[in-house]
CSV table of C-alpha atoms and ligand atoms in Angstrom, one decimal:
chain,number,residue,atom,x,y,z
A,29,UNK,CA,-180.5,-190.0,-13.5
A,30,UNK,CA,-183.2,-189.9,-11.1
A,31,UNK,CA,-184.1,-186.7,-12.4
A,32,UNK,CA,-184.7,-187.6,-16.5
A,33,UNK,CA,-186.7,-190.3,-14.6
A,34,UNK,CA,-188.4,-189.1,-12.5
A,35,UNK,CA,-189.6,-185.9,-15.7
A,36,UNK,CA,-190.0,-189.3,-18.3
A,37,UNK,CA,-192.2,-191.2,-15.7
A,38,UNK,CA,-194.6,-187.8,-15.2
A,39,UNK,CA,-194.3,-187.5,-19.0
A,40,UNK,CA,-196.4,-190.9,-19.6
A,41,UNK,CA,-198.8,-190.1,-17.3
A,42,UNK,CA,-200.0,-186.3,-17.8
A,43,UNK,CA,-200.7,-187.8,-21.7
A,44,UNK,CA,-201.8,-191.9,-21.1
A,45,UNK,CA,-202.2,-192.9,-24.5
A,46,UNK,CA,-199.7,-190.9,-26.7
A,47,UNK,CA,-196.8,-193.7,-27.2
A,48,UNK,CA,-195.8,-191.0,-29.9
A,49,UNK,CA,-194.7,-188.8,-28.0
A,50,UNK,CA,-193.8,-190.8,-25.6
A,51,UNK,CA,-191.2,-192.9,-27.6
A,52,UNK,CA,-189.5,-188.8,-28.5
A,53,UNK,CA,-189.1,-187.7,-25.1
A,54,UNK,CA,-187.7,-191.6,-23.8
A,55,UNK,CA,-184.7,-191.1,-27.0
A,56,UNK,CA,-183.8,-187.4,-26.3
A,57,UNK,CA,-184.2,-187.6,-22.4
A,58,UNK,CA,-182.1,-189.2,-21.5
A,59,UNK,CA,-179.6,-188.6,-23.6
A,60,UNK,CA,-178.9,-185.0,-23.0
A,61,UNK,CA,-178.0,-185.7,-19.4
A,62,UNK,CA,-174.7,-185.0,-19.4
A,63,UNK,CA,-175.2,-181.8,-20.0
A,64,UNK,CA,-177.6,-181.5,-17.3
A,65,UNK,CA,-175.0,-182.8,-14.9
A,66,UNK,CA,-172.8,-179.9,-16.0
A,67,UNK,CA,-175.5,-177.6,-15.3
A,68,UNK,CA,-177.8,-177.4,-11.9
A,69,UNK,CA,-179.1,-174.5,-12.6
A,70,UNK,CA,-181.7,-176.8,-15.4
A,71,UNK,CA,-182.6,-178.5,-12.8
A,72,UNK,CA,-183.5,-176.2,-10.2
A,73,UNK,CA,-184.8,-174.6,-12.1
A,74,UNK,CA,-187.1,-176.9,-13.7
A,75,UNK,CA,-185.9,-176.2,-17.2
A,76,UNK,CA,-187.0,-180.1,-18.3
A,77,UNK,CA,-190.7,-180.6,-16.6
A,78,UNK,CA,-191.0,-176.6,-18.7
A,79,UNK,CA,-189.0,-178.5,-21.7
A,80,UNK,CA,-191.8,-180.8,-22.0
A,81,UNK,CA,-194.9,-179.4,-21.9
A,82,UNK,CA,-195.7,-177.8,-25.5
A,83,UNK,CA,-197.0,-173.6,-24.5
A,84,UNK,CA,-200.3,-173.5,-26.1
A,85,UNK,CA,-202.3,-176.6,-27.6
A,86,UNK,CA,-205.0,-175.8,-30.2
A,87,UNK,CA,-207.7,-178.1,-30.3
A,88,UNK,CA,-210.0,-177.0,-33.3
A,89,UNK,CA,-213.9,-179.0,-35.0
A,90,UNK,CA,-213.3,-179.1,-39.4
A,91,UNK,CA,-216.4,-179.0,-41.0
A,92,UNK,CA,-216.7,-178.7,-45.1
A,93,UNK,CA,-219.0,-179.8,-47.3
A,94,UNK,CA,-218.2,-182.1,-49.6
A,95,UNK,CA,-218.8,-182.5,-53.3
A,96,UNK,CA,-221.4,-184.4,-52.6
A,97,UNK,CA,-223.2,-182.0,-50.3
A,98,UNK,CA,-222.7,-184.1,-47.5
A,99,UNK,CA,-220.9,-182.1,-44.6
A,100,UNK,CA,-218.0,-183.4,-43.0
A,101,UNK,CA,-216.0,-183.0,-39.8
A,102,UNK,CA,-212.2,-183.9,-39.2
A,103,UNK,CA,-210.4,-182.2,-36.7
A,104,UNK,CA,-207.4,-179.0,-35.8
A,105,UNK,CA,-204.8,-179.6,-34.4
A,106,UNK,CA,-202.2,-177.2,-33.9
A,107,UNK,CA,-199.2,-177.8,-31.2
A,108,UNK,CA,-197.3,-173.8,-29.6
A,109,UNK,CA,-194.9,-176.1,-28.0
A,110,UNK,CA,-192.3,-173.6,-27.6
A,111,UNK,CA,-190.8,-170.5,-28.4
A,112,UNK,CA,-187.6,-169.4,-26.4
A,113,UNK,CA,-185.4,-168.4,-29.7
A,114,UNK,CA,-188.3,-167.3,-31.7
A,115,UNK,CA,-191.2,-167.1,-32.7
A,116,UNK,CA,-193.4,-171.1,-33.8
A,117,UNK,CA,-192.8,-173.1,-36.6
A,118,UNK,CA,-194.1,-176.7,-38.2
A,119,UNK,CA,-195.3,-177.5,-40.6
A,120,UNK,CA,-199.1,-178.9,-40.8
A,121,UNK,CA,-199.9,-182.7,-41.5
A,122,UNK,CA,-203.8,-184.2,-43.4
A,123,UNK,CA,-203.3,-187.6,-42.9
A,124,UNK,CA,-206.5,-189.6,-41.4
A,125,UNK,CA,-203.8,-190.9,-38.0
A,126,UNK,CA,-202.9,-187.7,-37.6
A,127,UNK,CA,-203.3,-187.3,-33.2
A,128,UNK,CA,-202.1,-185.4,-30.2
A,129,UNK,CA,-199.7,-187.8,-29.7
A,130,UNK,CA,-198.4,-187.9,-33.5
A,131,UNK,CA,-197.9,-183.9,-32.9
A,132,UNK,CA,-196.5,-183.5,-30.0
A,133,UNK,CA,-194.1,-185.5,-30.6
A,134,UNK,CA,-193.5,-184.0,-33.7
A,135,UNK,CA,-194.1,-180.5,-32.0
A,136,UNK,CA,-191.4,-181.9,-29.5
A,137,UNK,CA,-188.3,-182.8,-33.2
A,138,UNK,CA,-189.3,-179.8,-34.1
A,139,UNK,CA,-187.6,-177.7,-31.6
A,140,UNK,CA,-184.4,-179.3,-31.5
A,141,UNK,CA,-184.7,-179.1,-35.0
A,142,UNK,CA,-185.0,-175.8,-35.8
A,143,UNK,CA,-183.1,-175.3,-33.3
A,144,UNK,CA,-179.9,-176.4,-34.5
A,145,UNK,CA,-180.0,-174.6,-37.7
A,146,UNK,CA,-179.2,-171.7,-36.0
A,147,UNK,CA,-182.4,-170.0,-37.3
A,148,UNK,CA,-184.7,-167.9,-34.3
A,149,UNK,CA,-187.2,-170.2,-35.2
A,150,UNK,CA,-189.1,-172.0,-31.8
A,151,UNK,CA,-191.2,-175.6,-32.4
A,152,UNK,CA,-194.5,-175.5,-33.5
A,153,UNK,CA,-196.5,-178.4,-35.8
A,154,UNK,CA,-199.7,-178.8,-36.2
A,155,UNK,CA,-202.7,-180.9,-38.9
A,156,UNK,CA,-205.7,-182.5,-39.2
A,157,UNK,CA,-207.1,-186.3,-39.1
A,158,UNK,CA,-208.1,-185.0,-43.0
A,159,UNK,CA,-207.2,-187.2,-45.6
A,160,UNK,CA,-206.5,-185.7,-49.2
A,161,UNK,CA,-206.5,-188.8,-51.5
A,162,UNK,CA,-208.9,-189.0,-53.6
A,163,UNK,CA,-210.1,-185.9,-52.7
A,164,UNK,CA,-211.2,-183.3,-55.9
A,165,UNK,CA,-209.3,-179.8,-55.7
A,166,UNK,CA,-212.5,-178.1,-54.7
A,167,UNK,CA,-212.6,-179.9,-51.6
A,168,UNK,CA,-209.2,-180.0,-50.8
A,169,UNK,CA,-210.2,-176.2,-51.0
A,170,UNK,CA,-213.0,-176.3,-49.4
A,171,UNK,CA,-211.1,-178.0,-46.4
A,172,UNK,CA,-208.2,-175.8,-46.7
A,173,UNK,CA,-210.4,-172.7,-45.6
A,174,UNK,CA,-212.3,-173.9,-42.5
A,175,UNK,CA,-208.9,-175.0,-41.2
A,176,UNK,CA,-207.4,-171.5,-42.1
A,177,UNK,CA,-211.3,-169.4,-40.8
A,178,UNK,CA,-209.8,-171.2,-37.1
A,179,UNK,CA,-206.1,-171.5,-37.4
A,180,UNK,CA,-205.7,-167.8,-39.1
A,181,UNK,CA,-206.5,-166.5,-34.9
A,182,UNK,CA,-203.6,-168.5,-33.7
A,183,UNK,CA,-201.1,-168.1,-36.0
A,184,UNK,CA,-199.2,-164.7,-37.2
A,185,UNK,CA,-195.5,-164.2,-38.9
A,186,UNK,CA,-194.6,-163.1,-35.7
A,187,UNK,CA,-195.8,-166.3,-33.5
A,188,UNK,CA,-196.6,-168.3,-35.3
A,189,UNK,CA,-195.4,-169.1,-38.8
A,190,UNK,CA,-196.1,-173.5,-40.4
A,191,UNK,CA,-195.4,-174.2,-43.5
A,192,UNK,CA,-196.0,-178.1,-45.2
A,193,UNK,CA,-195.7,-181.6,-44.4
A,194,UNK,CA,-196.9,-184.8,-45.7
A,195,UNK,CA,-200.4,-184.4,-47.0
A,196,UNK,CA,-200.1,-180.4,-46.7
A,197,UNK,CA,-198.3,-179.5,-50.4
A,198,UNK,CA,-197.5,-176.1,-53.2
A,199,UNK,CA,-201.3,-176.7,-53.3
A,200,UNK,CA,-202.7,-176.6,-49.7
A,201,UNK,CA,-200.2,-174.1,-48.6
A,202,UNK,CA,-201.8,-172.4,-51.7
A,203,UNK,CA,-205.0,-172.2,-50.8
A,204,UNK,CA,-204.5,-171.4,-47.2
A,205,UNK,CA,-202.6,-169.1,-47.3
A,206,UNK,CA,-205.7,-167.4,-50.0
A,207,UNK,CA,-208.2,-167.2,-46.9
A,208,UNK,CA,-204.9,-166.7,-44.0
A,209,UNK,CA,-205.3,-162.9,-46.4
A,210,UNK,CA,-209.1,-162.2,-46.5
A,211,UNK,CA,-209.2,-162.7,-42.7
A,212,UNK,CA,-206.6,-160.5,-42.0
A,213,UNK,CA,-206.6,-158.6,-44.4
A,214,UNK,CA,-202.7,-158.4,-44.2
A,215,UNK,CA,-200.9,-159.4,-46.8
A,216,UNK,CA,-197.4,-161.7,-44.7
A,217,UNK,CA,-195.0,-164.1,-44.5
A,218,UNK,CA,-197.8,-165.8,-42.1
A,219,UNK,CA,-197.0,-169.6,-44.0
A,220,UNK,CA,-193.6,-171.0,-46.2
A,221,UNK,CA,-193.3,-173.3,-49.1
A,222,UNK,CA,-195.4,-170.4,-50.6
A,223,UNK,CA,-195.5,-170.5,-54.5
A,224,UNK,CA,-193.6,-168.1,-55.9
A,225,UNK,CA,-195.8,-165.9,-57.4
A,226,UNK,CA,-196.3,-165.1,-54.0
A,227,UNK,CA,-193.8,-165.1,-51.9
A,228,UNK,CA,-191.9,-168.5,-51.9
A,229,UNK,CA,-188.5,-169.8,-51.7
A,230,UNK,CA,-186.6,-170.7,-54.7
A,231,UNK,CA,-185.3,-174.0,-53.7
A,232,UNK,CA,-187.7,-175.1,-51.0
A,233,UNK,CA,-189.7,-177.8,-53.0
A,234,UNK,CA,-185.5,-179.3,-53.1
A,235,UNK,CA,-184.7,-178.0,-49.7
A,236,UNK,CA,-185.9,-181.1,-47.2
A,237,UNK,CA,-184.3,-183.6,-49.7
A,238,UNK,CA,-181.3,-181.3,-51.0
A,239,UNK,CA,-180.0,-181.2,-47.3
A,240,UNK,CA,-180.2,-184.2,-46.6
A,241,UNK,CA,-178.2,-185.4,-48.8
A,242,UNK,CA,-175.9,-182.9,-48.0
A,243,UNK,CA,-176.2,-183.5,-44.3
A,244,UNK,CA,-175.2,-187.0,-45.2
A,245,UNK,CA,-172.4,-186.2,-47.9
A,246,UNK,CA,-170.4,-184.2,-44.6
A,247,UNK,CA,-171.5,-188.0,-42.3
A,248,UNK,CA,-170.1,-190.6,-45.5
A,249,UNK,CA,-166.7,-187.7,-45.9
A,250,UNK,CA,-166.0,-188.2,-42.0
A,251,UNK,CA,-165.3,-192.2,-43.3
A,252,UNK,CA,-163.8,-190.6,-46.4
A,253,UNK,CA,-167.0,-192.6,-48.4
A,254,UNK,CA,-169.1,-190.8,-51.2
A,255,UNK,CA,-172.7,-191.1,-52.8
A,256,UNK,CA,-171.2,-192.0,-56.4
A,257,UNK,CA,-172.0,-194.7,-57.2
A,258,UNK,CA,-173.9,-196.7,-54.3
A,259,UNK,CA,-176.9,-198.2,-54.7
A,260,UNK,CA,-179.6,-196.0,-52.3
A,261,UNK,CA,-183.6,-197.3,-51.5
A,262,UNK,CA,-185.2,-194.3,-50.2
A,263,UNK,CA,-188.4,-195.1,-48.6
A,264,UNK,CA,-192.2,-192.7,-49.5
A,265,UNK,CA,-191.9,-191.3,-52.9
A,266,UNK,CA,-192.9,-187.6,-51.5
A,267,UNK,CA,-191.8,-184.7,-51.6
A,268,UNK,CA,-188.8,-185.4,-49.9
A,269,UNK,CA,-187.8,-188.4,-51.6
A,270,UNK,CA,-188.1,-187.4,-54.4
A,271,UNK,CA,-185.7,-184.5,-54.6
A,272,UNK,CA,-183.7,-186.6,-51.9
A,273,UNK,CA,-183.8,-189.2,-55.2
A,274,UNK,CA,-182.7,-186.2,-57.4
A,275,UNK,CA,-179.6,-185.7,-55.6
A,276,UNK,CA,-178.0,-188.7,-55.0
A,277,UNK,CA,-178.4,-189.5,-58.6
A,278,UNK,CA,-176.8,-186.0,-59.4
A,279,UNK,CA,-173.7,-187.4,-57.0
A,280,UNK,CA,-173.4,-190.6,-59.1
A,281,UNK,CA,-175.5,-192.8,-56.9
A,282,UNK,CA,-178.3,-195.2,-57.9
A,283,UNK,CA,-181.8,-195.3,-56.7
A,284,UNK,CA,-182.7,-198.8,-56.4
A,285,UNK,CA,-186.3,-198.9,-55.1
A,286,UNK,CA,-188.9,-196.1,-53.9
A,287,UNK,CA,-192.8,-196.6,-52.6
A,288,UNK,CA,-195.6,-195.8,-51.0
A,289,UNK,CA,-197.9,-196.5,-48.7
A,290,UNK,CA,-199.2,-199.7,-50.8
A,291,UNK,CA,-196.4,-200.8,-52.3
A,292,UNK,CA,-192.9,-200.4,-54.0
A,293,UNK,CA,-190.9,-200.2,-57.0
A,294,UNK,CA,-187.5,-201.6,-57.1
A,295,UNK,CA,-184.6,-201.8,-60.0
A,296,UNK,CA,-181.0,-202.7,-59.4
A,297,UNK,CA,-180.2,-201.1,-61.7
A,298,UNK,CA,-181.4,-197.7,-61.2
A,299,UNK,CA,-185.1,-196.4,-61.2
A,300,UNK,CA,-186.5,-193.2,-63.9
A,301,UNK,CA,-186.9,-190.8,-60.5
A,302,UNK,CA,-188.4,-187.5,-63.5
A,303,UNK,CA,-191.0,-190.3,-64.5
A,304,UNK,CA,-191.8,-190.5,-60.5
A,305,UNK,CA,-191.3,-186.9,-59.9
A,306,UNK,CA,-194.1,-186.6,-62.8
A,307,UNK,CA,-196.2,-189.1,-61.6
A,308,UNK,CA,-196.2,-188.1,-58.6
A,309,UNK,CA,-196.0,-184.2,-58.6
A,310,UNK,CA,-198.4,-183.5,-61.9
A,311,UNK,CA,-200.4,-186.8,-62.2
A,312,UNK,CA,-201.0,-187.7,-58.7
A,313,UNK,CA,-200.5,-191.0,-59.2
A,314,UNK,CA,-199.6,-194.4,-56.9
A,315,UNK,CA,-196.8,-195.7,-57.7
A,316,UNK,CA,-198.0,-199.2,-59.2
A,317,UNK,CA,-199.5,-196.9,-61.7
A,318,UNK,CA,-195.5,-194.4,-62.9
A,319,UNK,CA,-193.3,-197.6,-63.2
A,320,UNK,CA,-192.8,-199.1,-66.3
A,321,UNK,CA,-193.7,-202.6,-66.7
A,322,UNK,CA,-191.1,-203.0,-70.1
A,323,UNK,CA,-188.2,-201.1,-68.0
A,324,UNK,CA,-187.1,-204.5,-65.9
A,325,UNK,CA,-188.4,-202.0,-62.8
A,326,UNK,CA,-190.5,-204.6,-60.4
A,327,UNK,CA,-193.2,-203.7,-58.0
A,328,UNK,CA,-194.3,-205.6,-54.7
A,329,UNK,CA,-197.2,-204.9,-52.6
A,330,UNK,CA,-196.7,-204.2,-48.5
A,331,UNK,CA,-194.2,-200.8,-48.5
A,332,UNK,CA,-192.0,-201.3,-45.3
A,333,UNK,CA,-190.5,-204.8,-47.3
A,334,UNK,CA,-188.9,-201.8,-49.3
A,335,UNK,CA,-185.7,-203.1,-46.5
A,336,UNK,CA,-185.1,-206.7,-48.4
A,337,UNK,CA,-184.0,-204.1,-51.3
A,338,UNK,CA,-179.9,-205.3,-50.9
A,339,UNK,CA,-178.8,-201.2,-51.4
A,340,UNK,CA,-175.6,-199.7,-49.9
A,341,UNK,CA,-177.1,-196.6,-48.3
A,342,UNK,CA,-181.1,-196.6,-47.0
A,343,UNK,CA,-183.1,-193.3,-46.9
A,344,UNK,CA,-186.3,-193.9,-44.9
A,345,UNK,CA,-188.4,-190.5,-45.7
A,346,UNK,CA,-192.2,-192.3,-45.9
A,347,UNK,CA,-193.1,-191.9,-41.7
A,348,UNK,CA,-192.8,-192.7,-38.3
A,349,UNK,CA,-191.4,-196.4,-37.4
A,350,UNK,CA,-190.9,-197.6,-41.1
A,351,UNK,CA,-187.8,-199.4,-39.9
A,352,UNK,CA,-187.8,-201.3,-37.4
A,353,UNK,CA,-185.1,-203.7,-35.1
A,354,UNK,CA,-186.6,-206.8,-38.2
A,355,UNK,CA,-186.1,-204.6,-41.0
A,356,UNK,CA,-182.2,-202.9,-39.5
A,357,UNK,CA,-181.3,-206.5,-39.2
A,358,UNK,CA,-181.9,-207.4,-43.9
A,359,UNK,CA,-180.5,-203.9,-43.2
A,360,UNK,CA,-176.5,-204.7,-41.8
A,361,UNK,CA,-176.8,-208.2,-43.3
A,362,UNK,CA,-177.2,-207.0,-46.3
A,363,UNK,CA,-174.3,-205.0,-46.1
A,364,UNK,CA,-175.7,-201.1,-46.0
A,365,UNK,CA,-173.2,-199.1,-44.9
A,366,UNK,CA,-175.2,-195.2,-43.7
A,367,UNK,CA,-178.6,-194.3,-42.9
A,368,UNK,CA,-180.5,-191.1,-42.7
A,369,UNK,CA,-182.9,-190.2,-42.1
A,370,UNK,CA,-185.9,-188.4,-44.9
A,371,UNK,CA,-188.6,-188.8,-42.6
A,372,UNK,CA,-189.5,-187.6,-39.3
A,373,UNK,CA,-188.6,-190.5,-36.1
A,374,UNK,CA,-188.5,-193.5,-39.1
A,375,UNK,CA,-186.5,-195.4,-37.0
A,376,UNK,CA,-187.4,-197.8,-34.3
A,377,UNK,CA,-185.0,-197.3,-31.3
A,378,UNK,CA,-184.2,-201.1,-31.6
A,379,UNK,CA,-183.7,-200.4,-34.6
A,380,UNK,CA,-181.2,-197.2,-33.8
A,381,UNK,CA,-179.3,-199.9,-31.5
A,382,UNK,CA,-179.3,-202.5,-34.1
A,383,UNK,CA,-177.4,-200.0,-37.4
A,384,UNK,CA,-175.2,-198.6,-34.3
A,385,UNK,CA,-173.9,-201.1,-32.5
A,386,UNK,CA,-172.7,-202.6,-36.2
A,387,UNK,CA,-171.0,-199.2,-36.9
A,388,UNK,CA,-173.4,-198.4,-39.5
A,389,UNK,CA,-173.8,-194.1,-40.1
A,390,UNK,CA,-176.8,-193.1,-38.6
A,391,UNK,CA,-178.1,-190.0,-39.4
A,392,UNK,CA,-180.5,-188.8,-36.9
A,393,UNK,CA,-183.9,-187.5,-38.2
A,394,UNK,CA,-183.4,-183.8,-36.6
A,395,UNK,CA,-180.1,-183.2,-37.9
A,396,UNK,CA,-180.9,-184.9,-41.5
A,397,UNK,CA,-183.8,-183.4,-42.6
A,398,UNK,CA,-183.5,-180.1,-40.9
A,399,UNK,CA,-182.7,-177.9,-45.0
A,400,UNK,CA,-186.4,-177.9,-44.9
A,401,UNK,CA,-187.3,-175.3,-42.3
A,402,UNK,CA,-183.7,-173.6,-43.0
A,403,UNK,CA,-185.0,-172.9,-45.8
A,404,UNK,CA,-188.4,-172.2,-44.9
A,405,UNK,CA,-186.7,-170.0,-42.5
A,406,UNK,CA,-185.0,-167.9,-45.3
A,407,UNK,CA,-187.4,-167.6,-47.1
A,408,UNK,CA,-189.0,-165.8,-44.2
A,409,UNK,CA,-185.9,-163.6,-43.8
A,410,UNK,CA,-186.8,-162.8,-48.0
A,411,UNK,CA,-190.3,-162.1,-47.4
A,412,UNK,CA,-189.3,-160.3,-44.1
A,413,UNK,CA,-186.7,-158.0,-46.8
A,414,UNK,CA,-189.5,-157.8,-49.4
A,415,UNK,CA,-186.7,-159.5,-51.9
A,416,UNK,CA,-185.5,-162.8,-54.1
A,417,UNK,CA,-182.6,-165.1,-53.4
A,418,UNK,CA,-181.8,-166.7,-56.8
A,419,UNK,CA,-181.6,-170.5,-56.7
A,420,UNK,CA,-177.6,-171.0,-56.2
A,421,UNK,CA,-177.7,-168.3,-53.4
A,422,UNK,CA,-180.1,-170.1,-51.7
A,423,UNK,CA,-178.9,-173.4,-52.8
A,424,UNK,CA,-174.8,-172.6,-50.7
A,425,UNK,CA,-176.7,-171.5,-47.9
A,426,UNK,CA,-178.6,-174.3,-47.4
A,427,UNK,CA,-175.6,-176.2,-48.0
A,428,UNK,CA,-173.7,-174.5,-45.7
A,429,UNK,CA,-176.7,-174.4,-43.3
A,430,UNK,CA,-177.0,-178.5,-43.0
A,431,UNK,CA,-172.3,-178.5,-42.7
A,432,UNK,CA,-173.0,-176.6,-40.0
A,433,UNK,CA,-175.7,-178.7,-38.2
A,434,UNK,CA,-172.8,-181.9,-38.9
A,435,UNK,CA,-170.9,-180.0,-37.0
A,436,UNK,CA,-172.6,-178.9,-34.1
A,437,UNK,CA,-174.0,-182.2,-33.4
A,438,UNK,CA,-170.7,-184.3,-34.3
A,439,UNK,CA,-169.0,-182.2,-31.7
A,440,UNK,CA,-171.2,-182.2,-29.8
A,441,UNK,CA,-170.9,-186.2,-29.1
A,442,UNK,CA,-167.0,-186.1,-28.6
A,443,UNK,CA,-167.1,-183.1,-26.4
A,444,UNK,CA,-169.7,-185.7,-23.9
A,445,UNK,CA,-168.0,-188.9,-24.9
A,446,UNK,CA,-170.2,-190.0,-27.3
A,447,UNK,CA,-168.2,-190.0,-30.7
A,448,UNK,CA,-168.9,-191.3,-33.7
A,449,UNK,CA,-172.7,-190.7,-31.8
A,450,UNK,CA,-174.8,-188.5,-33.8
A,451,UNK,CA,-178.8,-189.2,-32.3
A,452,UNK,CA,-177.1,-188.2,-28.9
A,453,UNK,CA,-175.1,-185.4,-30.8
A,454,UNK,CA,-177.9,-182.7,-32.6
A,455,UNK,CA,-180.0,-184.0,-29.4
A,456,UNK,CA,-177.9,-182.3,-26.6
A,457,UNK,CA,-176.1,-178.9,-29.7
A,458,UNK,CA,-180.4,-178.7,-30.0
A,459,UNK,CA,-180.5,-179.0,-26.3
A,460,UNK,CA,-178.0,-176.8,-25.0
A,461,UNK,CA,-178.9,-173.4,-27.1
A,462,UNK,CA,-183.2,-174.1,-25.7
A,463,UNK,CA,-181.6,-174.6,-21.9
A,464,UNK,CA,-179.7,-171.4,-22.0
A,465,UNK,CA,-182.9,-169.7,-23.7
A,466,UNK,CA,-184.9,-170.3,-20.8
A,467,UNK,CA,-182.8,-169.8,-18.3
A,468,UNK,CA,-182.0,-165.8,-19.7
A,469,UNK,CA,-186.2,-165.7,-19.4
A,470,UNK,CA,-186.7,-166.7,-16.4
A,471,UNK,CA,-189.5,-169.1,-15.0
A,472,UNK,CA,-192.1,-168.4,-18.1
B,522,NDP,P1,-195.2,-186.5,-48.9
B,522,NDP,O1,-197.1,-185.7,-48.6
B,522,NDP,O2,-195.1,-185.9,-50.1
B,522,NDP,O3,-194.9,-188.1,-49.2
B,522,NDP,C1,-195.0,-188.4,-48.3
B,522,NDP,C2,-194.5,-190.0,-48.9
B,522,NDP,O4,-194.7,-191.0,-47.3
B,522,NDP,C3,-195.6,-190.5,-49.4
B,522,NDP,O5,-195.2,-191.2,-51.3
B,522,NDP,C4,-196.7,-191.9,-49.3
B,522,NDP,O6,-197.7,-192.5,-49.5
B,522,NDP,C5,-195.9,-192.6,-48.3
B,522,NDP,N1,-196.3,-192.1,-46.2
B,522,NDP,C6,-197.2,-191.7,-45.9
B,522,NDP,N2,-197.7,-191.8,-45.2
B,522,NDP,C7,-197.1,-193.0,-44.9
B,522,NDP,C8,-197.4,-194.3,-44.1
B,522,NDP,N3,-197.7,-194.4,-43.3
B,522,NDP,N4,-196.9,-195.4,-44.2
B,522,NDP,C9,-196.5,-195.8,-45.6
B,522,NDP,N5,-196.0,-194.8,-46.4
B,522,NDP,C10,-196.4,-194.1,-45.8
B,522,NDP,O7,-194.3,-185.9,-47.4
B,522,NDP,P2,-193.4,-185.3,-47.2
B,522,NDP,O8,-192.9,-186.3,-48.2
B,522,NDP,O9,-193.0,-184.4,-46.5
B,522,NDP,O10,-193.3,-186.1,-45.6
B,522,NDP,C11,-192.1,-187.4,-45.0
B,522,NDP,C12,-191.2,-187.6,-44.0
B,522,NDP,O11,-190.4,-186.4,-43.9
B,522,NDP,C13,-192.6,-186.6,-43.4
B,522,NDP,O12,-192.5,-188.3,-41.8
B,522,NDP,C14,-192.5,-185.6,-42.3
B,522,NDP,O13,-192.8,-185.0,-41.5
B,522,NDP,C15,-191.1,-185.2,-42.4
B,522,NDP,N6,-189.9,-184.2,-43.3
B,522,NDP,C16,-191.2,-183.8,-44.0
B,522,NDP,C17,-190.1,-182.4,-44.3
B,522,NDP,C18,-190.9,-181.2,-45.2
B,522,NDP,O14,-190.7,-179.8,-45.9
B,522,NDP,N7,-191.6,-181.8,-46.5
B,522,NDP,C19,-189.5,-181.5,-43.4
B,522,NDP,C20,-189.1,-182.1,-42.9
B,522,NDP,C21,-189.2,-184.1,-42.1
B,522,NDP,P3,-198.9,-192.2,-50.3
B,522,NDP,O15,-198.7,-191.6,-50.2
B,522,NDP,O16,-199.3,-193.6,-50.6
B,522,NDP,O17,-199.5,-191.4,-48.8
C-alpha cells in the first residue's frame, strides 16, 4: 500500500541510524494495512504519520561519582510516545547498549502492548547506557538518584509511570522512588515494581514470566497441547526468564536450558530453577557459577548457541534479535513446536518467517509478554485505591488478562484473513483502540 510505504520511508529518513526502530515500524505498519483500507479516515487525518512520531523525547546527562571518587557521565532517555489511551507507561532499561533507536523501538512496541492489556495506559520507555553490572550498591544508588534528579520533572502518577526492564529491578526501583519522593515531596504511585512495603503489588515480580506461560497455555490449548512433559529452552536468567521457568515447572514442563550474556547451561533431565533463582536474584552470580558440575548440567560459552539445544518449546527471554533465521531453522529441525517471546522483539523478521512457514506456533512479544505491564496497571489501581489485593487475586486477574489478549489477537487475525498469525492479530487489535482514540481526539 503506497500510503504505508511512504510513512515507512519517512520514518527511515527522519530517524537515520536507528535500525531497531526501523525494524519494528517495518513489522507493524504493513500488518495493519487491512484496517487502514477499511477506515480511510486513518489516512485522511494522518493517524499513521502521528502514530510513528513520539509526542516527546527527553535526553539528559546523568553525572555521578563512583567509589573511587571519579566522575562518571551517562546518558538518560525517556520517550513519551503516545498518550491517547492513558498516561505514558513503560519500563526503564539500564544497559550499555541503550541508545535512542532502541528506546524508540521499545516505546513503540509498548503503545500496542499496553493497548492490548485493555487497561488505560499510553506507551513510553526510558533508560540509560549505565551498566549496573559490577557496580556497588552505593554506586547504583548514586546513579539512580542523579538519573531521577532530572527525570522527576517529566513524570508523575497521572502523567508518566516508569517501571523496570533489563538492569532495573527491585533495588533500582527502590532508589528511584526514594529520590522522586524527596524531590517532589509527594507519596504517589509514580513507579511500578515497587517493594511490597511501599506500594508494590503481589505478582508484579512474577508477572511477565507467568503471563507469558498463561498466554502460551491458551495458544497450545487451541491445538490440544500443553506444557506437561515438554522440554523448554529459555534464554536469559533475569526477571522474565526465571518466572517463566518456574511456571513451566509448575505445569509439568522441563526447563532444559537457560543463559546469560556470557553463555548457557543445559541438561536434558531438567535444570534446578530454584538454584538459578537464588544465584541470580540473591547472590548476583553469573550463570556459569550457578550450575552444579555434579548434577550433569553442562555450561557452554556463546549465549546465542542456546537454540541448538533440543527442545519442544523455545522461550526467548533475554534481548532483541537473539533468534535469527539460522537459529530458527535449527529449532525447527530439532522438532520445536512453539516459540513464545518473553523478551521484546527477540526474533528477527526472517526467523518469524521460518516459524510461520513451518507451522511453528509463534507468540509475539507485544502480546505474550504484556503480563508485566498489565500487573503494573493493577499496581497503579491499588495505589490509587490505597488497597492491596492478595497474591491469588492479582494472579487470577493476570491470567484473565492474558487469556483476553490471546482471544483478541487471535480473533483479529481471523477477522482480517490471517488465521493463526498472532503477530498480525496483535498488531491490529492493539492499533485499533489507539486509532479510535486518536480519531476522537482530533489532530494533536
Ligand atoms: P533482566 O535484566 O532481569 O535480565 C535480562 C537477562 O537477559 C539476563 O540474563 C541478561 O544476561 C540477558 N541479556 C541482556 N542483554 C543481553 C544481550 N545483549 N545478549 C545476551 N543476553 C542478554 O531483564 P528482564 O528479564 O526484565 O528483561 C528481559 C527481556 O524481557 C527484555 O527484552 C525486556 O525488554 C523484556 N520485558 C521485560 C519485562 C519485565 O517486566 N521485566 C516486561 C516485558 C518485556 P546478563 O546478566 O549477562 O546481562
